[in-house]
mmCIF file of C-alpha atoms in Angstrom:
data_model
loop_
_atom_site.group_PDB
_atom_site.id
_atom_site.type_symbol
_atom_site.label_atom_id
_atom_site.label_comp_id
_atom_site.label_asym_id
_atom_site.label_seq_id
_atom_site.Cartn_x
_atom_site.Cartn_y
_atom_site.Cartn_z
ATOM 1 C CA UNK A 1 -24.775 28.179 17.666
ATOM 2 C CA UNK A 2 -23.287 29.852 20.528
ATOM 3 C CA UNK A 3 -19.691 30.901 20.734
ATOM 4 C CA UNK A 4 -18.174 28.732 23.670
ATOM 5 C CA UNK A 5 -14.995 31.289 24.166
ATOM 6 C CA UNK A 6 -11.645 29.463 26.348
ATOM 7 C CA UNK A 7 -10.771 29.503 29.526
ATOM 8 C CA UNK A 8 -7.264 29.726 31.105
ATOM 9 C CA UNK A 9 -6.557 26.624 33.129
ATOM 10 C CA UNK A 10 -4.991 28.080 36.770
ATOM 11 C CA UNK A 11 -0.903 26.838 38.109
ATOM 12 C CA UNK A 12 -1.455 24.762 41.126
ATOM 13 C CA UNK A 13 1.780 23.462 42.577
ATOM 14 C CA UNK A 14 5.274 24.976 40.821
ATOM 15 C CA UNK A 15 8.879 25.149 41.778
ATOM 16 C CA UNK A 16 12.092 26.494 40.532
ATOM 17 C CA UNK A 17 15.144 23.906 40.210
ATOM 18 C CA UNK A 18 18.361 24.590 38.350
ATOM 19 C CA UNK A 19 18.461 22.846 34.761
ATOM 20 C CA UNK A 20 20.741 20.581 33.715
ATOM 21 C CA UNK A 21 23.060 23.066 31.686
ATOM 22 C CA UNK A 22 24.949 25.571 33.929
ATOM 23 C CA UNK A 23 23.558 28.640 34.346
ATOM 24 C CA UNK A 24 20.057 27.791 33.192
ATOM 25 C CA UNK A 25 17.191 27.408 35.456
ATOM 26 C CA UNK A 26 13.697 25.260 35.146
ATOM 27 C CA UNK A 27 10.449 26.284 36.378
ATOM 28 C CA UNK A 28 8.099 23.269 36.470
ATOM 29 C CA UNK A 29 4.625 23.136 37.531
ATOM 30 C CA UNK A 30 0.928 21.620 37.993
ATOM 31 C CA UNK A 31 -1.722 23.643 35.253
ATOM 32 C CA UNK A 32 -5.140 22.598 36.883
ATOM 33 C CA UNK A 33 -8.888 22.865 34.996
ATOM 34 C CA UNK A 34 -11.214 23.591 37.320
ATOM 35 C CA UNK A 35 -13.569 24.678 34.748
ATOM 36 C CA UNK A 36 -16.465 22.373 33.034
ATOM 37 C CA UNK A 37 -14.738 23.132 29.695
ATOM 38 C CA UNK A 38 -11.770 21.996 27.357
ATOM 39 C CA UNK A 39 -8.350 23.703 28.008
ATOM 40 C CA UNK A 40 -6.379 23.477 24.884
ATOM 41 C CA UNK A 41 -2.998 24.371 23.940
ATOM 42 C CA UNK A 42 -2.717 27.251 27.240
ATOM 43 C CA UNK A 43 0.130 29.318 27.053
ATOM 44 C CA UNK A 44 2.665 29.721 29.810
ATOM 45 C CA UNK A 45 5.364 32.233 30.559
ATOM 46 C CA UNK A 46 7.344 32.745 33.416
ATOM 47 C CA UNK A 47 9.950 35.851 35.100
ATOM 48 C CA UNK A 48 12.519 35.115 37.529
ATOM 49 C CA UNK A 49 13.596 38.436 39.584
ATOM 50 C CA UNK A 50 16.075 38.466 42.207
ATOM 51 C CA UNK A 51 15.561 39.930 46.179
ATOM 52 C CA UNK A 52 16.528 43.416 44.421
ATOM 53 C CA UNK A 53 13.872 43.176 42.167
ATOM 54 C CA UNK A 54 16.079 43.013 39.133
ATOM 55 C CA UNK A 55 15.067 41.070 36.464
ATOM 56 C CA UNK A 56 16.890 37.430 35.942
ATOM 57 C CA UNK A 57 15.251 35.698 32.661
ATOM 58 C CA UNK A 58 12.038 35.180 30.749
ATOM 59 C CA UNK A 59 10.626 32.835 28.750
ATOM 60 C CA UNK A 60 7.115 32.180 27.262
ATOM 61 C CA UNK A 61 8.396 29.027 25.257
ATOM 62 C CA UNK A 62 7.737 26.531 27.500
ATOM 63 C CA UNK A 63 6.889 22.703 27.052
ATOM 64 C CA UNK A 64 2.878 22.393 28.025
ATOM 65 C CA UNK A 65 0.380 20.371 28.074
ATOM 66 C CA UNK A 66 -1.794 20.479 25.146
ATOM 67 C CA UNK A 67 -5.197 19.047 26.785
ATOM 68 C CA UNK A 68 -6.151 19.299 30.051
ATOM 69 C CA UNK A 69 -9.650 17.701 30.330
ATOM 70 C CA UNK A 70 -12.564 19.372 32.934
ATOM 71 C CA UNK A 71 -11.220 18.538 36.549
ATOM 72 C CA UNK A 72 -8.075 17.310 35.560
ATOM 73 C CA UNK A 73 -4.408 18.156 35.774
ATOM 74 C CA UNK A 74 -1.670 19.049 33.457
ATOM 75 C CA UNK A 75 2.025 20.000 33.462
ATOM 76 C CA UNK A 76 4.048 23.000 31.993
ATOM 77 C CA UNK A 77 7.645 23.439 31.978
ATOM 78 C CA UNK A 78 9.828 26.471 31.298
ATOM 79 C CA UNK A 79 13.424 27.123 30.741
ATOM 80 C CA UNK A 80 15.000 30.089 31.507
ATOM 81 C CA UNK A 81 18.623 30.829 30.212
ATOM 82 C CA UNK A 82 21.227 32.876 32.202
ATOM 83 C CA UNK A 83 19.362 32.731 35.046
ATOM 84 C CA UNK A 84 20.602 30.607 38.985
ATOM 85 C CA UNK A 85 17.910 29.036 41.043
ATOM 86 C CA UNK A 86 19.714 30.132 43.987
ATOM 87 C CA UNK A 87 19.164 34.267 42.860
ATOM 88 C CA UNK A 88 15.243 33.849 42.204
ATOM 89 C CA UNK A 89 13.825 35.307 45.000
ATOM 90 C CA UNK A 90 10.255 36.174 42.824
ATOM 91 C CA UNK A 91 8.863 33.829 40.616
ATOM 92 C CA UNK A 92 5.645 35.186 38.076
ATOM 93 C CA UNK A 93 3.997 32.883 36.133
ATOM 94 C CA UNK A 94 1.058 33.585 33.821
ATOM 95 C CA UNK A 95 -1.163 31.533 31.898
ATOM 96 C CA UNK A 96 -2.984 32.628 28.820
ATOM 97 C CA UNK A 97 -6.244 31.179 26.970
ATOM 98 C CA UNK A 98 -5.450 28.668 24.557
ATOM 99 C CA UNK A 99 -5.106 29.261 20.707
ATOM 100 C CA UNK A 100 -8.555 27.299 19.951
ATOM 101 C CA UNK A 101 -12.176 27.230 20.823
ATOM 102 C CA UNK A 102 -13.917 24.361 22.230
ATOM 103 C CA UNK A 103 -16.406 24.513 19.289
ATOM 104 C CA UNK A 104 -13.449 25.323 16.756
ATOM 105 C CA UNK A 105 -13.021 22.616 13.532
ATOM 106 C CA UNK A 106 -8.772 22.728 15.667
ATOM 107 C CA UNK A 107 -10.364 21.917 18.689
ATOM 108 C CA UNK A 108 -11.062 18.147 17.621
ATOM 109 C CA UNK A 109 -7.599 17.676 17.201
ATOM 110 C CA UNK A 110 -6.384 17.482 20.358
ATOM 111 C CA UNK A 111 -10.215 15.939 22.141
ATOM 112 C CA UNK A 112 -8.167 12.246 22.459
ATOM 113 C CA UNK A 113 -8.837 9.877 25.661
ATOM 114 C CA UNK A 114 -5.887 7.538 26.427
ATOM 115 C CA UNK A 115 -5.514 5.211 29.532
ATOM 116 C CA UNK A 116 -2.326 5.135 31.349
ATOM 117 C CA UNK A 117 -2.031 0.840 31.951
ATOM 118 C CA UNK A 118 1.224 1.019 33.888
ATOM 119 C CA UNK A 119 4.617 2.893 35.478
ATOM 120 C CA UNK A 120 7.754 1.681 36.378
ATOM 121 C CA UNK A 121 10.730 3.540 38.043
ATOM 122 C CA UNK A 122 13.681 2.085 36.805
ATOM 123 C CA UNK A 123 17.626 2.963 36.830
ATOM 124 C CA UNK A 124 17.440 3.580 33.184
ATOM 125 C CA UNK A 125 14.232 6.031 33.402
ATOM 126 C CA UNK A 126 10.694 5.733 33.720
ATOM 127 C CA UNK A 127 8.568 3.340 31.446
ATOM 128 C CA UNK A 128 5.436 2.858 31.021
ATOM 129 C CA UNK A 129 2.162 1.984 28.841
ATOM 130 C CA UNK A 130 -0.775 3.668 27.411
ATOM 131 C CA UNK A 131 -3.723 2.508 25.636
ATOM 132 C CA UNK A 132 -5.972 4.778 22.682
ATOM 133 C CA UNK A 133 -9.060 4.597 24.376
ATOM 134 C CA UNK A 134 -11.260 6.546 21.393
ATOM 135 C CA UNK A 135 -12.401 5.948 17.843
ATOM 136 C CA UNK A 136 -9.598 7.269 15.714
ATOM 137 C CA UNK A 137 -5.845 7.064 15.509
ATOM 138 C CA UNK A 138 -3.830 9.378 17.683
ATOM 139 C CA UNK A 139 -0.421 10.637 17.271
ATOM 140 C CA UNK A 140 1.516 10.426 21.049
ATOM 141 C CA UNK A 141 3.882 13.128 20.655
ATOM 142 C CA UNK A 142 5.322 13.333 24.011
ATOM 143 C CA UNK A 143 5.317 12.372 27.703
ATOM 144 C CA UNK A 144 5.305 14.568 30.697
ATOM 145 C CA UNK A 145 6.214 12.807 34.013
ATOM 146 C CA UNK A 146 5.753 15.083 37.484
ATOM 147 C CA UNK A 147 7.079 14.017 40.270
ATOM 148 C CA UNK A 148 6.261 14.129 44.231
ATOM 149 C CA UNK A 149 7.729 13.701 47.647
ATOM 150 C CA UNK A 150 5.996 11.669 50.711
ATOM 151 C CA UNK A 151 5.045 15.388 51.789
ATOM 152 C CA UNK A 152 2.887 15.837 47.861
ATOM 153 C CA UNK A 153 4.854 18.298 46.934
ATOM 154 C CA UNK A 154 5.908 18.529 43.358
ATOM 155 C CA UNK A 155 9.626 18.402 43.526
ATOM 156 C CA UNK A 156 10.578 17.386 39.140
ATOM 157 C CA UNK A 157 9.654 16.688 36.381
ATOM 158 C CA UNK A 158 10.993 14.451 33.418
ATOM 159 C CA UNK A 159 9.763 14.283 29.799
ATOM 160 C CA UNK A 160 9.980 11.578 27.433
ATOM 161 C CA UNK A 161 8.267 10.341 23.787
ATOM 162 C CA UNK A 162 5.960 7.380 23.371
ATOM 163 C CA UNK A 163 7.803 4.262 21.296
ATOM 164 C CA UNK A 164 5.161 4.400 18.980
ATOM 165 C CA UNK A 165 4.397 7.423 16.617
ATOM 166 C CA UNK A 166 1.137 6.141 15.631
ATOM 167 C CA UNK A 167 -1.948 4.014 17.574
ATOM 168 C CA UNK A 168 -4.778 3.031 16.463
ATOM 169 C CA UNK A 169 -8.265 2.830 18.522
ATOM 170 C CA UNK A 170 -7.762 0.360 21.076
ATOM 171 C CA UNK A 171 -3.973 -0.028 20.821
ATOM 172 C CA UNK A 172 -1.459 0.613 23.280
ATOM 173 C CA UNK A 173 2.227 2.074 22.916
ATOM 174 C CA UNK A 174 4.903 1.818 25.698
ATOM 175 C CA UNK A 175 6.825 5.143 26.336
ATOM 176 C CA UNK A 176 9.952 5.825 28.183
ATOM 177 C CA UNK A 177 10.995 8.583 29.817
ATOM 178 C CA UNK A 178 14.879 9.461 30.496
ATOM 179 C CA UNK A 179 16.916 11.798 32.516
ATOM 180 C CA UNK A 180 16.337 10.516 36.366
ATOM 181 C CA UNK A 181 19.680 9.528 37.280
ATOM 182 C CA UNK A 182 20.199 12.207 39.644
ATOM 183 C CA UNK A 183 16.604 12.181 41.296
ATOM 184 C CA UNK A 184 15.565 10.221 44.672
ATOM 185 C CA UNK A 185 12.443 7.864 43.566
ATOM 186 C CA UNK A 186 9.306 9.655 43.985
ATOM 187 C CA UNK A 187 6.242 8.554 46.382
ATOM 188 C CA UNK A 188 3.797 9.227 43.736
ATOM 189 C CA UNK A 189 4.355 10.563 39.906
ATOM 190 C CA UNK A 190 1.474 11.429 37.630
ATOM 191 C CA UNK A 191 1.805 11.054 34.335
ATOM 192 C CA UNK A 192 0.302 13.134 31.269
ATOM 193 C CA UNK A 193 0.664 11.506 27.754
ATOM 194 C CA UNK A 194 0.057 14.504 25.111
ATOM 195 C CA UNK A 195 -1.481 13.390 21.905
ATOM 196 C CA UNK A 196 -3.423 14.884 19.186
ATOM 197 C CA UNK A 197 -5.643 13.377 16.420
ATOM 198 C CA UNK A 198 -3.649 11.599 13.341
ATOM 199 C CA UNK A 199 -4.236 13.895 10.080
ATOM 200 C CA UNK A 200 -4.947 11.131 8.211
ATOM 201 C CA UNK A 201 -7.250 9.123 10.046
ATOM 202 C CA UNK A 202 -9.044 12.423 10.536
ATOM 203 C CA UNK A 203 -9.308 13.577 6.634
ATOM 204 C CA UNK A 204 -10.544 9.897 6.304
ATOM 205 C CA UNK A 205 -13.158 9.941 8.934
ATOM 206 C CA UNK A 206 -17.061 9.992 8.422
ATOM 207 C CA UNK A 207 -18.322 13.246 8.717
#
């Protein structure tokens, strides 16, 4: 059988916005898949330079999205420590090949389809539901929530944890996602729900 080797998926719309913790600075972004092929688990890092070229902070721990389907869209986010949005004058961002193949036995892990059933802005964050839309439980682990302007542009982005650890085929978990009490409302927000396969409906499954 042929080796199908990974493909990088490509940053499409980022910005740099100061974190909540002084000193500290975010860079969030779009991870697009323009490829006919699985993008799993892509790795991200990001360096902040000022106008002098001096280097401000680093990081290749960042918060990504761990599927990102053909055609479709992801999210990445990056902290960098010591480091004020107002000094970044260069921004480099690089994203690496995921850790697994599309034909790898880890691959099937994180192949889940969910459907996003609803969104709601509200003063207390942003809630929402989700349904399992395959044939095996799925673990939700986390919530990525981007956020645009009446321009399109990407201006946040907000994270948050479904209320349900587990869900079976066909089920549905709310989520909520916190942390928006100092954002304006967005025109438009897409959301990406990042799951993987539950260990042990997956030991249990027919081969």
């Amino acid at each position: 059988t042929p080796t199908v080797e990974p493909v990088a998926a490509t940053v499409g719309q980022w910005v740099v916005v100061e974190a909540w913790t002084p000193a500290n600075t975010d860079v969030i972004g779009e991870l697009l898949n323009d490829s006919a092929q699985e993008v799993l688990r892509p790795e991200v890092s990001v360096a902040l330079y000022n106008a002098a070229g001096t280097l401000l902070g680093s990081s290749s721990s960042c918060f990504v999205s761990h599927r990102i389907a053909p055609g479709g869209v992801g999210g990445f986010q990056c902290a960098i420590s010591g480091a004020q949005a107002s000094d970044v004058a260069d921004t480099r961002i690089t994203v690496e090949k995921g850790f697994a193949r599309p034909d790898s036995p880890e691959a099937a892990a994180y192949i889940t389809t969910v459907s996003i059933l609803q969104t709601n802005w509200l003063p207390a964050g942003i809630t929402g539901e989700f349904r399992n839309d395959g044939d095996i439980a799925i673990d939700a682990n986390s919530v990525m929530a981007l956020l645009y302007d009446t321009a399109g542009e990407l201006y946040a982005m907000v994270t948050g944890f479904s209320d349900v650890d587990t869900i079976a085929p066909g089920l549905t978990s709310t989520f909520t996602v916190g942390g928006i009490s100092e954002l304006q409302e967005p025109a438009d927000m897409r959301i990406v729900i990042n799951t993987r396969v539950n260990t042990a409906a997956a030991a249990s499954a027919p081969t």
